[in-house]
Amino acid sequence: MIDQRIGELNNDHLKSAWHKVKQGEEDINEFLDVVESTLPRMVLLKCRSSDSVRLIEALVDQGAHIDELAYVAVEEGNQQTLEWLLDENPTLIHNVDIVGRNLAQWAVVKKNQHILGWLMDKEPSLIRDVNAMGMNLFHCAVMIEDRDILQYLIDKDPSYVSNLVHAAVMEENQDILEWLIDKEPSSISSVDSEGRNLAQVAITVEEGIHDILEWLINKDPTLIHGVDSEGRNLAHTAVMAGESFILGWLLDKDPTLIRSIDRAGNTLMHTAMRRGEENPWMMMTCIRSPSILRLLLERDPSLVSVMNIDCQV
């Protein structure tokens, strides 16, 4: 690979220096001095990922950042170099880049199944790591919309489908969501660590994803009555998220939701008022735009009595 990289460059001095190294006529460190002074940084990084372990060793001896080299090796699909680097520093496998991505996540972003599989076999815990953007490996796979990578993950462990469908909802990717559920219909009933079903997750994503939510409910009407670990259903979730439009849409589909009560005994009105206790900013939003309170009272005026009752904690 190093021969190809250097051959692509219009630099006779560098080509001559590399030829001397190969012939044993020049020390590799002298060649590296030429490299550092001649090549743009990104081209140098590509050269660092060559199959020449001798070159990699010399770079490390000269103080090259070994973690940087590992990410380039993943990008280039160079398992030999990556193995050598991890042998030199086993903790490198848990290293993260500037945005918190580990090597497996970087392999997904670069669509390198071979390196991804090798890393996951070597350190299975990598699949659960969350980066600085709150994304794990499943989110990365959905984000790049590479169905080959997604299929690879499913083939590696069919249980990953549950993680992937939740990632698809959170990434607002309906095409991938539909593709995943078509492959594994039962995944539409999956829940996350908080017991929330896909429809509840859809409501909590930014301002709510009505198209995805509607598709999910039409696909599986039972989702409308699903509850999380706190006994909260879709109506509670819509109230907590401040989604008056979605709340109204849900109540139109099933008016009985107006009487929803969670495990702590809280009605929807309790939940609307609890938002202020759990998050003062959200309560300010509710007061300044009282659409949820107005909607609830229009649908059921008797709920006004709740406003004078302390809610359960």
PDB file of C-alpha atoms in Angstrom:
ATOM      1  CA  MET A   1       0.000   0.000   0.000  1.00  0.00           C
ATOM      2  CA  ILE A   2       2.872   2.407   0.786  1.00  0.00           C
ATOM      3  CA  ASP A   3       4.280   1.843  -2.701  1.00  0.00           C
ATOM      4  CA  GLN A   4       0.944   2.759  -4.215  1.00  0.00           C
ATOM      5  CA  ARG A   5       0.549   5.864  -2.065  1.00  0.00           C
ATOM      6  CA  ILE A   6       3.996   7.206  -2.847  1.00  0.00           C
ATOM      7  CA  GLY A   7       3.676   6.260  -6.497  1.00  0.00           C
ATOM      8  CA  GLU A   8       0.590   8.454  -6.727  1.00  0.00           C
ATOM      9  CA  LEU A   9       2.553  11.491  -5.548  1.00  0.00           C
ATOM     10  CA  ASN A  10       4.340  13.879  -7.858  1.00  0.00           C
ATOM     11  CA  ASN A  11       7.467  13.998  -5.740  1.00  0.00           C
ATOM     12  CA  ASP A  12      10.630  12.442  -7.161  1.00  0.00           C
ATOM     13  CA  HIS A  13      12.660  13.215  -4.023  1.00  0.00           C
ATOM     14  CA  LEU A  14      10.255  11.256  -1.856  1.00  0.00           C
ATOM     15  CA  LYS A  15      10.077   8.362  -4.334  1.00  0.00           C
ATOM     16  CA  SER A  16      13.858   8.169  -4.437  1.00  0.00           C
ATOM     17  CA  ALA A  17      14.104   8.194  -0.630  1.00  0.00           C
ATOM     18  CA  TRP A  18      11.549   5.400  -0.328  1.00  0.00           C
ATOM     19  CA  HIS A  19      13.367   3.328  -2.962  1.00  0.00           C
ATOM     20  CA  LYS A  20      16.604   3.618  -0.963  1.00  0.00           C
ATOM     21  CA  VAL A  21      14.827   2.466   2.189  1.00  0.00           C
ATOM     22  CA  LYS A  22      13.468  -0.580   0.376  1.00  0.00           C
ATOM     23  CA  GLN A  23      16.938  -1.386  -0.939  1.00  0.00           C
ATOM     24  CA  GLY A  24      18.422  -0.994   2.525  1.00  0.00           C
ATOM     25  CA  GLU A  25      20.536   1.975   1.407  1.00  0.00           C
ATOM     26  CA  GLU A  26      18.900   4.514   3.725  1.00  0.00           C
ATOM     27  CA  ASP A  27      17.628   4.430   7.293  1.00  0.00           C
ATOM     28  CA  ILE A  28      13.870   4.582   7.564  1.00  0.00           C
ATOM     29  CA  ASN A  29      14.056   7.455  10.033  1.00  0.00           C
ATOM     30  CA  GLU A  30      15.803   9.562   7.403  1.00  0.00           C
ATOM     31  CA  PHE A  31      12.954   8.751   5.037  1.00  0.00           C
ATOM     32  CA  LEU A  32      10.435   9.805   7.677  1.00  0.00           C
ATOM     33  CA  ASP A  33      12.181  13.156   7.976  1.00  0.00           C
ATOM     34  CA  VAL A  34      11.590  13.600   4.263  1.00  0.00           C
ATOM     35  CA  VAL A  35       7.993  12.520   4.649  1.00  0.00           C
ATOM     36  CA  GLU A  36       7.292  14.970   7.470  1.00  0.00           C
ATOM     37  CA  SER A  37       8.754  17.863   5.500  1.00  0.00           C
ATOM     38  CA  THR A  38       7.217  16.915   2.150  1.00  0.00           C
ATOM     39  CA  LEU A  39       3.752  15.441   2.505  1.00  0.00           C
ATOM     40  CA  PRO A  40       0.528  17.179   3.485  1.00  0.00           C
ATOM     41  CA  ARG A  41      -0.808  15.839   6.774  1.00  0.00           C
ATOM     42  CA  MET A  42      -3.661  13.778   5.338  1.00  0.00           C
ATOM     43  CA  VAL A  43      -1.423  12.108   2.756  1.00  0.00           C
ATOM     44  CA  LEU A  44       1.030  11.286   5.532  1.00  0.00           C
ATOM     45  CA  LEU A  45      -1.734   9.682   7.537  1.00  0.00           C
ATOM     46  CA  LYS A  46      -2.622   7.478   4.584  1.00  0.00           C
ATOM     47  CA  CYS A  47       1.007   6.386   4.329  1.00  0.00           C
ATOM     48  CA  ARG A  48       1.069   5.621   8.030  1.00  0.00           C
ATOM     49  CA  SER A  49      -1.563   2.962   7.523  1.00  0.00           C
ATOM     50  CA  SER A  50       0.581   0.920   5.144  1.00  0.00           C
ATOM     51  CA  ASP A  51       1.266  -2.769   5.603  1.00  0.00           C
ATOM     52  CA  SER A  52       4.891  -1.968   6.382  1.00  0.00           C
ATOM     53  CA  VAL A  53       5.120  -2.665  10.108  1.00  0.00           C
ATOM     54  CA  ARG A  54       8.669  -1.342   9.959  1.00  0.00           C
ATOM     55  CA  LEU A  55       7.335   2.043   8.898  1.00  0.00           C
ATOM     56  CA  ILE A  56       4.674   2.017  11.609  1.00  0.00           C
ATOM     57  CA  GLU A  57       7.221   1.037  14.256  1.00  0.00           C
ATOM     58  CA  ALA A  58       9.492   3.886  13.223  1.00  0.00           C
ATOM     59  CA  LEU A  59       6.625   6.361  13.303  1.00  0.00           C
ATOM     60  CA  VAL A  60       5.710   5.285  16.820  1.00  0.00           C
ATOM     61  CA  ASP A  61       9.359   5.462  17.890  1.00  0.00           C
ATOM     62  CA  GLN A  62       9.447   9.021  16.577  1.00  0.00           C
ATOM     63  CA  GLY A  63       6.474   9.940  18.710  1.00  0.00           C
ATOM     64  CA  ALA A  64       3.580   9.564  16.305  1.00  0.00           C
ATOM     65  CA  HIS A  65       0.231   9.381  18.073  1.00  0.00           C
ATOM     66  CA  ILE A  66      -0.578   5.699  18.194  1.00  0.00           C
ATOM     67  CA  ASP A  67      -4.303   6.361  18.643  1.00  0.00           C
ATOM     68  CA  GLU A  68      -4.334   8.480  15.499  1.00  0.00           C
ATOM     69  CA  LEU A  69      -2.669   5.679  13.577  1.00  0.00           C
ATOM     70  CA  ALA A  70      -5.313   3.218  14.806  1.00  0.00           C
ATOM     71  CA  TYR A  71      -8.144   5.309  13.389  1.00  0.00           C
ATOM     72  CA  VAL A  72      -6.361   5.577  10.069  1.00  0.00           C
ATOM     73  CA  ALA A  73      -5.786   1.812  10.055  1.00  0.00           C
ATOM     74  CA  VAL A  74      -9.545   1.297  10.572  1.00  0.00           C
ATOM     75  CA  GLU A  75     -10.333   3.769   7.807  1.00  0.00           C
ATOM     76  CA  GLU A  76      -7.953   1.993   5.447  1.00  0.00           C
ATOM     77  CA  GLY A  77      -9.170  -1.461   6.457  1.00  0.00           C
ATOM     78  CA  ASN A  78      -5.657  -2.407   7.535  1.00  0.00           C
ATOM     79  CA  GLN A  79      -6.099  -5.165  10.111  1.00  0.00           C
ATOM     80  CA  GLN A  80      -2.395  -6.056  10.238  1.00  0.00           C
ATOM     81  CA  THR A  81      -1.423  -2.562  11.335  1.00  0.00           C
ATOM     82  CA  LEU A  82      -4.353  -2.365  13.750  1.00  0.00           C
ATOM     83  CA  GLU A  83      -3.367  -5.672  15.369  1.00  0.00           C
ATOM     84  CA  TRP A  84       0.213  -4.458  15.816  1.00  0.00           C
ATOM     85  CA  LEU A  85      -0.946  -1.184  17.360  1.00  0.00           C
ATOM     86  CA  LEU A  86      -3.288  -2.957  19.788  1.00  0.00           C
ATOM     87  CA  ASP A  87      -0.540  -5.402  20.734  1.00  0.00           C
ATOM     88  CA  GLU A  88       1.659  -2.409  21.540  1.00  0.00           C
ATOM     89  CA  ASN A  89      -1.098  -0.751  23.564  1.00  0.00           C
ATOM     90  CA  PRO A  90      -4.128  -2.962  24.383  1.00  0.00           C
ATOM     91  CA  THR A  91      -5.996  -0.070  26.032  1.00  0.00           C
ATOM     92  CA  LEU A  92      -6.163   1.593  22.632  1.00  0.00           C
ATOM     93  CA  ILE A  93      -9.239  -0.476  21.802  1.00  0.00           C
ATOM     94  CA  HIS A  94     -11.227   1.691  24.251  1.00  0.00           C
ATOM     95  CA  ASN A  95      -9.858   4.957  22.914  1.00  0.00           C
ATOM     96  CA  VAL A  96     -12.264   7.573  21.510  1.00  0.00           C
ATOM     97  CA  ASP A  97     -11.768  10.363  18.999  1.00  0.00           C
ATOM     98  CA  ILE A  98     -12.617  14.043  19.424  1.00  0.00           C
ATOM     99  CA  VAL A  99     -16.365  13.363  19.228  1.00  0.00           C
ATOM    100  CA  GLY A 100     -16.207  10.286  21.423  1.00  0.00           C
ATOM    101  CA  ARG A 101     -16.349   7.611  18.704  1.00  0.00           C
ATOM    102  CA  ASN A 102     -14.602   4.343  19.464  1.00  0.00           C
ATOM    103  CA  LEU A 103     -12.838   2.274  16.811  1.00  0.00           C
ATOM    104  CA  ALA A 104     -15.910   0.120  16.110  1.00  0.00           C
ATOM    105  CA  GLN A 105     -18.094   3.191  15.563  1.00  0.00           C
ATOM    106  CA  TRP A 106     -15.439   4.587  13.236  1.00  0.00           C
ATOM    107  CA  ALA A 107     -15.456   1.300  11.313  1.00  0.00           C
ATOM    108  CA  VAL A 108     -19.231   1.670  10.873  1.00  0.00           C
ATOM    109  CA  VAL A 109     -18.898   5.270   9.682  1.00  0.00           C
ATOM    110  CA  LYS A 110     -16.269   4.139   7.168  1.00  0.00           C
ATOM    111  CA  LYS A 111     -18.466   1.157   6.194  1.00  0.00           C
ATOM    112  CA  ASN A 112     -15.755  -1.398   6.897  1.00  0.00           C
ATOM    113  CA  GLN A 113     -17.517  -4.636   7.873  1.00  0.00           C
ATOM    114  CA  HIS A 114     -14.331  -6.682   8.110  1.00  0.00           C
ATOM    115  CA  ILE A 115     -12.664  -4.410  10.661  1.00  0.00           C
ATOM    116  CA  LEU A 116     -15.971  -3.934  12.498  1.00  0.00           C
ATOM    117  CA  GLY A 117     -16.390  -7.686  12.919  1.00  0.00           C
ATOM    118  CA  TRP A 118     -12.798  -8.133  14.056  1.00  0.00           C
ATOM    119  CA  LEU A 119     -13.146  -5.386  16.666  1.00  0.00           C
ATOM    120  CA  MET A 120     -16.492  -6.687  17.955  1.00  0.00           C
ATOM    121  CA  ASP A 121     -15.066 -10.182  18.333  1.00  0.00           C
ATOM    122  CA  LYS A 122     -12.046  -8.797  20.165  1.00  0.00           C
ATOM    123  CA  GLU A 123     -14.020  -6.510  22.483  1.00  0.00           C
ATOM    124  CA  PRO A 124     -17.827  -7.086  22.491  1.00  0.00           C
ATOM    125  CA  SER A 125     -18.439  -4.185  24.892  1.00  0.00           C
ATOM    126  CA  LEU A 126     -17.615  -1.690  22.124  1.00  0.00           C
ATOM    127  CA  ILE A 127     -21.113  -2.101  20.733  1.00  0.00           C
ATOM    128  CA  ARG A 128     -22.663  -0.476  23.822  1.00  0.00           C
ATOM    129  CA  ASP A 129     -20.343   2.534  24.122  1.00  0.00           C
ATOM    130  CA  VAL A 130     -22.022   5.935  23.691  1.00  0.00           C
ATOM    131  CA  ASN A 131     -20.107   8.788  22.075  1.00  0.00           C
ATOM    132  CA  ALA A 132     -20.152  12.509  22.909  1.00  0.00           C
ATOM    133  CA  MET A 133     -23.193  12.986  20.659  1.00  0.00           C
ATOM    134  CA  GLY A 134     -25.179  10.380  22.608  1.00  0.00           C
ATOM    135  CA  MET A 135     -24.913   7.825  19.815  1.00  0.00           C
ATOM    136  CA  ASN A 136     -23.939   4.182  20.111  1.00  0.00           C
ATOM    137  CA  LEU A 137     -22.860   1.868  17.322  1.00  0.00           C
ATOM    138  CA  PHE A 138     -26.476   1.172  16.305  1.00  0.00           C
ATOM    139  CA  HIS A 139     -27.184   4.883  15.862  1.00  0.00           C
ATOM    140  CA  CYS A 140     -24.061   5.191  13.710  1.00  0.00           C
ATOM    141  CA  ALA A 141     -25.221   2.297  11.521  1.00  0.00           C
ATOM    142  CA  VAL A 142     -28.658   3.847  11.032  1.00  0.00           C
ATOM    143  CA  MET A 143     -27.197   7.310  10.470  1.00  0.00           C
ATOM    144  CA  ILE A 144     -25.056   6.220   7.507  1.00  0.00           C
ATOM    145  CA  GLU A 145     -28.043   4.302   6.047  1.00  0.00           C
ATOM    146  CA  ASP A 146     -25.841   1.452   4.882  1.00  0.00           C
ATOM    147  CA  ARG A 147     -28.091  -1.592   4.690  1.00  0.00           C
ATOM    148  CA  ASP A 148     -25.129  -3.926   4.199  1.00  0.00           C
ATOM    149  CA  ILE A 149     -23.752  -2.866   7.595  1.00  0.00           C
ATOM    150  CA  LEU A 150     -27.218  -3.156   9.132  1.00  0.00           C
ATOM    151  CA  GLN A 151     -27.676  -6.625   7.661  1.00  0.00           C
ATOM    152  CA  TYR A 152     -24.233  -7.608   8.903  1.00  0.00           C
ATOM    153  CA  LEU A 153     -25.179  -6.593  12.463  1.00  0.00           C
ATOM    154  CA  ILE A 154     -28.468  -8.492  12.240  1.00  0.00           C
ATOM    155  CA  ASP A 155     -26.718 -11.601  10.927  1.00  0.00           C
ATOM    156  CA  LYS A 156     -24.134 -11.341  13.712  1.00  0.00           C
ATOM    157  CA  ASP A 157     -26.824 -11.234  16.402  1.00  0.00           C
ATOM    158  CA  PRO A 158     -30.564 -11.119  15.529  1.00  0.00           C
ATOM    159  CA  SER A 159     -31.293  -9.509  18.914  1.00  0.00           C
ATOM    160  CA  TYR A 160     -29.598  -6.353  17.617  1.00  0.00           C
ATOM    161  CA  VAL A 161     -32.746  -5.594  15.586  1.00  0.00           C
ATOM    162  CA  SER A 162     -34.402  -4.232  18.727  1.00  0.00           C
ATOM    163  CA  ASN A 163     -31.583  -1.739  19.238  1.00  0.00           C
ATOM    164  CA  LEU A 164     -31.586  -0.800  15.577  1.00  0.00           C
ATOM    165  CA  VAL A 165     -35.311  -0.027  15.357  1.00  0.00           C
ATOM    166  CA  HIS A 166     -35.073   2.262  18.378  1.00  0.00           C
ATOM    167  CA  ALA A 167     -32.034   3.940  16.828  1.00  0.00           C
ATOM    168  CA  ALA A 168     -33.985   4.385  13.580  1.00  0.00           C
ATOM    169  CA  VAL A 169     -36.783   6.166  15.442  1.00  0.00           C
ATOM    170  CA  MET A 170     -34.364   8.391  17.330  1.00  0.00           C
ATOM    171  CA  GLU A 171     -32.548   9.211  14.095  1.00  0.00           C
ATOM    172  CA  GLU A 172     -35.941   9.977  12.483  1.00  0.00           C
ATOM    173  CA  ASN A 173     -35.257   7.524   9.670  1.00  0.00           C
ATOM    174  CA  GLN A 174     -38.565   6.004   8.636  1.00  0.00           C
ATOM    175  CA  ASP A 175     -37.167   4.209   5.566  1.00  0.00           C
ATOM    176  CA  ILE A 176     -34.679   2.243   7.669  1.00  0.00           C
ATOM    177  CA  LEU A 177     -37.307   1.681  10.365  1.00  0.00           C
ATOM    178  CA  GLU A 178     -39.756   0.157   7.879  1.00  0.00           C
ATOM    179  CA  TRP A 179     -36.983  -1.947   6.332  1.00  0.00           C
ATOM    180  CA  LEU A 180     -35.962  -3.323   9.735  1.00  0.00           C
ATOM    181  CA  ILE A 181     -39.522  -4.108  10.828  1.00  0.00           C
ATOM    182  CA  ASP A 182     -40.238  -5.801   7.496  1.00  0.00           C
ATOM    183  CA  LYS A 183     -37.228  -8.023   8.173  1.00  0.00           C
ATOM    184  CA  GLU A 184     -38.262  -8.728  11.765  1.00  0.00           C
ATOM    185  CA  PRO A 185     -41.963  -7.902  12.353  1.00  0.00           C
ATOM    186  CA  SER A 186     -41.803  -8.668  16.074  1.00  0.00           C
ATOM    187  CA  SER A 187     -39.321  -5.819  16.572  1.00  0.00           C
ATOM    188  CA  ILE A 188     -42.198  -3.317  16.414  1.00  0.00           C
ATOM    189  CA  SER A 189     -43.089  -4.415  19.956  1.00  0.00           C
ATOM    190  CA  SER A 190     -39.588  -3.909  21.363  1.00  0.00           C
ATOM    191  CA  VAL A 191     -39.009  -1.598  24.320  1.00  0.00           C
ATOM    192  CA  ASP A 192     -35.961   0.320  25.496  1.00  0.00           C
ATOM    193  CA  SER A 193     -34.258   0.206  28.904  1.00  0.00           C
ATOM    194  CA  GLU A 194     -36.990   2.448  30.352  1.00  0.00           C
ATOM    195  CA  GLY A 195     -39.757   0.218  29.048  1.00  0.00           C
ATOM    196  CA  ARG A 196     -40.806   2.683  26.333  1.00  0.00           C
ATOM    197  CA  ASN A 197     -42.138   1.292  23.081  1.00  0.00           C
ATOM    198  CA  LEU A 198     -41.231   2.728  19.679  1.00  0.00           C
ATOM    199  CA  ALA A 199     -44.230   5.058  19.608  1.00  0.00           C
ATOM    200  CA  GLN A 200     -43.293   6.570  22.976  1.00  0.00           C
ATOM    201  CA  VAL A 201     -39.719   7.075  21.798  1.00  0.00           C
ATOM    202  CA  ALA A 202     -40.997   8.779  18.630  1.00  0.00           C
ATOM    203  CA  ILE A 203     -42.908  11.342  20.696  1.00  0.00           C
ATOM    204  CA  THR A 204     -39.842  12.241  22.754  1.00  0.00           C
ATOM    205  CA  VAL A 205     -37.605  12.946  19.737  1.00  0.00           C
ATOM    206  CA  GLU A 206     -37.271  16.724  19.527  1.00  0.00           C
ATOM    207  CA  GLU A 207     -40.726  18.036  18.549  1.00  0.00           C
ATOM    208  CA  GLY A 208     -42.202  14.602  17.949  1.00  0.00           C
ATOM    209  CA  ILE A 209     -42.230  12.644  14.728  1.00  0.00           C
ATOM    210  CA  HIS A 210     -45.845  12.511  13.651  1.00  0.00           C
ATOM    211  CA  ASP A 211     -45.269  10.607  10.395  1.00  0.00           C
ATOM    212  CA  ILE A 212     -43.306   7.836  12.093  1.00  0.00           C
ATOM    213  CA  LEU A 213     -45.726   7.778  15.032  1.00  0.00           C
ATOM    214  CA  GLU A 214     -48.724   7.463  12.722  1.00  0.00           C
ATOM    215  CA  TRP A 215     -47.046   4.712  10.717  1.00  0.00           C
ATOM    216  CA  LEU A 216     -46.232   2.768  13.895  1.00  0.00           C
ATOM    217  CA  ILE A 217     -49.775   3.060  15.303  1.00  0.00           C
ATOM    218  CA  ASN A 218     -51.306   2.020  11.992  1.00  0.00           C
ATOM    219  CA  LYS A 219     -48.892  -0.902  11.799  1.00  0.00           C
ATOM    220  CA  ASP A 220     -49.548  -1.997  15.379  1.00  0.00           C
ATOM    221  CA  PRO A 221     -52.571  -0.336  17.081  1.00  0.00           C
ATOM    222  CA  THR A 222     -51.680  -1.995  20.408  1.00  0.00           C
ATOM    223  CA  LEU A 223     -48.779   0.459  20.776  1.00  0.00           C
ATOM    224  CA  ILE A 224     -51.239   3.195  21.713  1.00  0.00           C
ATOM    225  CA  HIS A 225     -51.905   1.465  25.046  1.00  0.00           C
ATOM    226  CA  GLY A 226     -48.343   0.385  25.776  1.00  0.00           C
ATOM    227  CA  VAL A 227     -46.852   1.670  29.040  1.00  0.00           C
ATOM    228  CA  ASP A 228     -43.281   2.262  30.189  1.00  0.00           C
ATOM    229  CA  SER A 229     -41.701   1.176  33.477  1.00  0.00           C
ATOM    230  CA  GLU A 230     -43.581   3.988  35.275  1.00  0.00           C
ATOM    231  CA  GLY A 231     -46.938   2.925  33.844  1.00  0.00           C
ATOM    232  CA  ARG A 232     -47.096   5.923  31.518  1.00  0.00           C
ATOM    233  CA  ASN A 233     -48.735   5.466  28.126  1.00  0.00           C
ATOM    234  CA  LEU A 234     -48.513   7.493  24.917  1.00  0.00           C
ATOM    235  CA  ALA A 235     -50.836  10.198  26.265  1.00  0.00           C
ATOM    236  CA  HIS A 236     -48.611  10.693  29.327  1.00  0.00           C
ATOM    237  CA  THR A 237     -45.556  10.792  27.068  1.00  0.00           C
ATOM    238  CA  ALA A 238     -47.156  13.425  24.820  1.00  0.00           C
ATOM    239  CA  VAL A 239     -48.026  15.583  27.839  1.00  0.00           C
ATOM    240  CA  MET A 240     -44.502  15.272  29.282  1.00  0.00           C
ATOM    241  CA  ALA A 241     -43.022  16.236  25.915  1.00  0.00           C
ATOM    242  CA  GLY A 242     -45.345  19.214  25.568  1.00  0.00           C
ATOM    243  CA  GLU A 243     -46.819  17.789  22.367  1.00  0.00           C
ATOM    244  CA  SER A 244     -50.363  19.177  22.303  1.00  0.00           C
ATOM    245  CA  PHE A 245     -50.920  18.324  18.633  1.00  0.00           C
ATOM    246  CA  ILE A 246     -49.916  14.691  19.138  1.00  0.00           C
ATOM    247  CA  LEU A 247     -51.944  14.514  22.354  1.00  0.00           C
ATOM    248  CA  GLY A 248     -55.038  15.722  20.507  1.00  0.00           C
ATOM    249  CA  TRP A 249     -54.394  13.227  17.722  1.00  0.00           C
ATOM    250  CA  LEU A 250     -54.127  10.395  20.240  1.00  0.00           C
ATOM    251  CA  LEU A 251     -57.326  11.436  22.040  1.00  0.00           C
ATOM    252  CA  ASP A 252     -59.125  11.546  18.694  1.00  0.00           C
ATOM    253  CA  LYS A 253     -58.044   7.969  18.030  1.00  0.00           C
ATOM    254  CA  ASP A 254     -58.983   6.786  21.514  1.00  0.00           C
ATOM    255  CA  PRO A 255     -60.964   9.188  23.751  1.00  0.00           C
ATOM    256  CA  THR A 256     -60.535   6.837  26.729  1.00  0.00           C
ATOM    257  CA  LEU A 257     -56.893   7.918  26.971  1.00  0.00           C
ATOM    258  CA  ILE A 258     -58.099  11.118  28.679  1.00  0.00           C
ATOM    259  CA  ARG A 259     -58.564   9.030  31.828  1.00  0.00           C
ATOM    260  CA  SER A 260     -55.074   7.524  31.748  1.00  0.00           C
ATOM    261  CA  ILE A 261     -53.474   6.955  35.150  1.00  0.00           C
ATOM    262  CA  ASP A 262     -49.871   5.891  35.706  1.00  0.00           C
ATOM    263  CA  ARG A 263     -48.540   3.623  38.463  1.00  0.00           C
ATOM    264  CA  ALA A 264     -48.186   6.556  40.854  1.00  0.00           C
ATOM    265  CA  GLY A 265     -51.854   7.417  40.376  1.00  0.00           C
ATOM    266  CA  ASN A 266     -51.211  10.480  38.214  1.00  0.00           C
ATOM    267  CA  THR A 267     -53.776  11.523  35.603  1.00  0.00           C
ATOM    268  CA  LEU A 268     -52.785  13.451  32.498  1.00  0.00           C
ATOM    269  CA  MET A 269     -53.467  16.680  34.392  1.00  0.00           C
ATOM    270  CA  HIS A 270     -51.173  15.548  37.210  1.00  0.00           C
ATOM    271  CA  THR A 271     -48.530  14.748  34.610  1.00  0.00           C
ATOM    272  CA  ALA A 272     -48.886  18.179  32.989  1.00  0.00           C
ATOM    273  CA  MET A 273     -48.362  19.814  36.380  1.00  0.00           C
ATOM    274  CA  ARG A 274     -45.507  17.483  37.354  1.00  0.00           C
ATOM    275  CA  ARG A 275     -43.514  18.707  34.411  1.00  0.00           C
ATOM    276  CA  GLY A 276     -42.736  21.818  36.425  1.00  0.00           C
ATOM    277  CA  GLU A 277     -41.385  19.793  39.345  1.00  0.00           C
ATOM    278  CA  GLU A 278     -39.167  17.621  37.169  1.00  0.00           C
ATOM    279  CA  ASN A 279     -38.031  20.361  34.809  1.00  0.00           C
ATOM    280  CA  PRO A 280     -38.798  24.026  35.588  1.00  0.00           C
ATOM    281  CA  TRP A 281     -37.995  25.053  32.020  1.00  0.00           C
ATOM    282  CA  MET A 282     -40.663  22.689  30.692  1.00  0.00           C
ATOM    283  CA  MET A 283     -43.197  24.081  33.171  1.00  0.00           C
ATOM    284  CA  MET A 284     -42.478  27.593  31.932  1.00  0.00           C
ATOM    285  CA  THR A 285     -43.156  26.392  28.420  1.00  0.00           C
ATOM    286  CA  CYS A 286     -46.445  24.891  29.551  1.00  0.00           C
ATOM    287  CA  ILE A 287     -47.536  28.105  31.284  1.00  0.00           C
ATOM    288  CA  ARG A 288     -46.587  30.402  28.424  1.00  0.00           C
ATOM    289  CA  SER A 289     -48.305  28.140  25.899  1.00  0.00           C
ATOM    290  CA  PRO A 290     -51.160  26.497  27.850  1.00  0.00           C
ATOM    291  CA  SER A 291     -52.328  24.443  24.895  1.00  0.00           C
ATOM    292  CA  ILE A 292     -52.037  21.129  26.758  1.00  0.00           C
ATOM    293  CA  LEU A 293     -53.973  22.298  29.814  1.00  0.00           C
ATOM    294  CA  ARG A 294     -56.596  23.890  27.578  1.00  0.00           C
ATOM    295  CA  LEU A 295     -56.873  20.724  25.482  1.00  0.00           C
ATOM    296  CA  LEU A 296     -57.301  18.491  28.521  1.00  0.00           C
ATOM    297  CA  LEU A 297     -59.958  20.725  30.069  1.00  0.00           C
ATOM    298  CA  GLU A 298     -61.842  21.029  26.778  1.00  0.00           C
ATOM    299  CA  ARG A 299     -61.925  17.244  26.446  1.00  0.00           C
ATOM    300  CA  ASP A 300     -62.843  16.668  30.096  1.00  0.00           C
ATOM    301  CA  PRO A 301     -63.838  19.728  32.210  1.00  0.00           C
ATOM    302  CA  SER A 302     -63.937  17.579  35.342  1.00  0.00           C
ATOM    303  CA  LEU A 303     -60.130  17.473  35.261  1.00  0.00           C
ATOM    304  CA  VAL A 304     -60.111  21.022  36.653  1.00  0.00           C
ATOM    305  CA  SER A 305     -60.443  19.499  40.127  1.00  0.00           C
ATOM    306  CA  VAL A 306     -57.009  17.958  39.737  1.00  0.00           C
ATOM    307  CA  MET A 307     -55.380  21.389  39.561  1.00  0.00           C
ATOM    308  CA  ASN A 308     -55.888  21.800  43.317  1.00  0.00           C
ATOM    309  CA  ILE A 309     -54.589  18.352  44.237  1.00  0.00           C
ATOM    310  CA  ASP A 310     -50.961  17.651  44.952  1.00  0.00           C
ATOM    311  CA  CYS A 311     -49.703  15.098  42.483  1.00  0.00           C
ATOM    312  CA  GLN A 312     -48.082  11.842  43.529  1.00  0.00           C
ATOM    313  CA  VAL A 313     -44.312  11.530  43.440  1.00  0.00           C
TER     314      VAL A 313
END
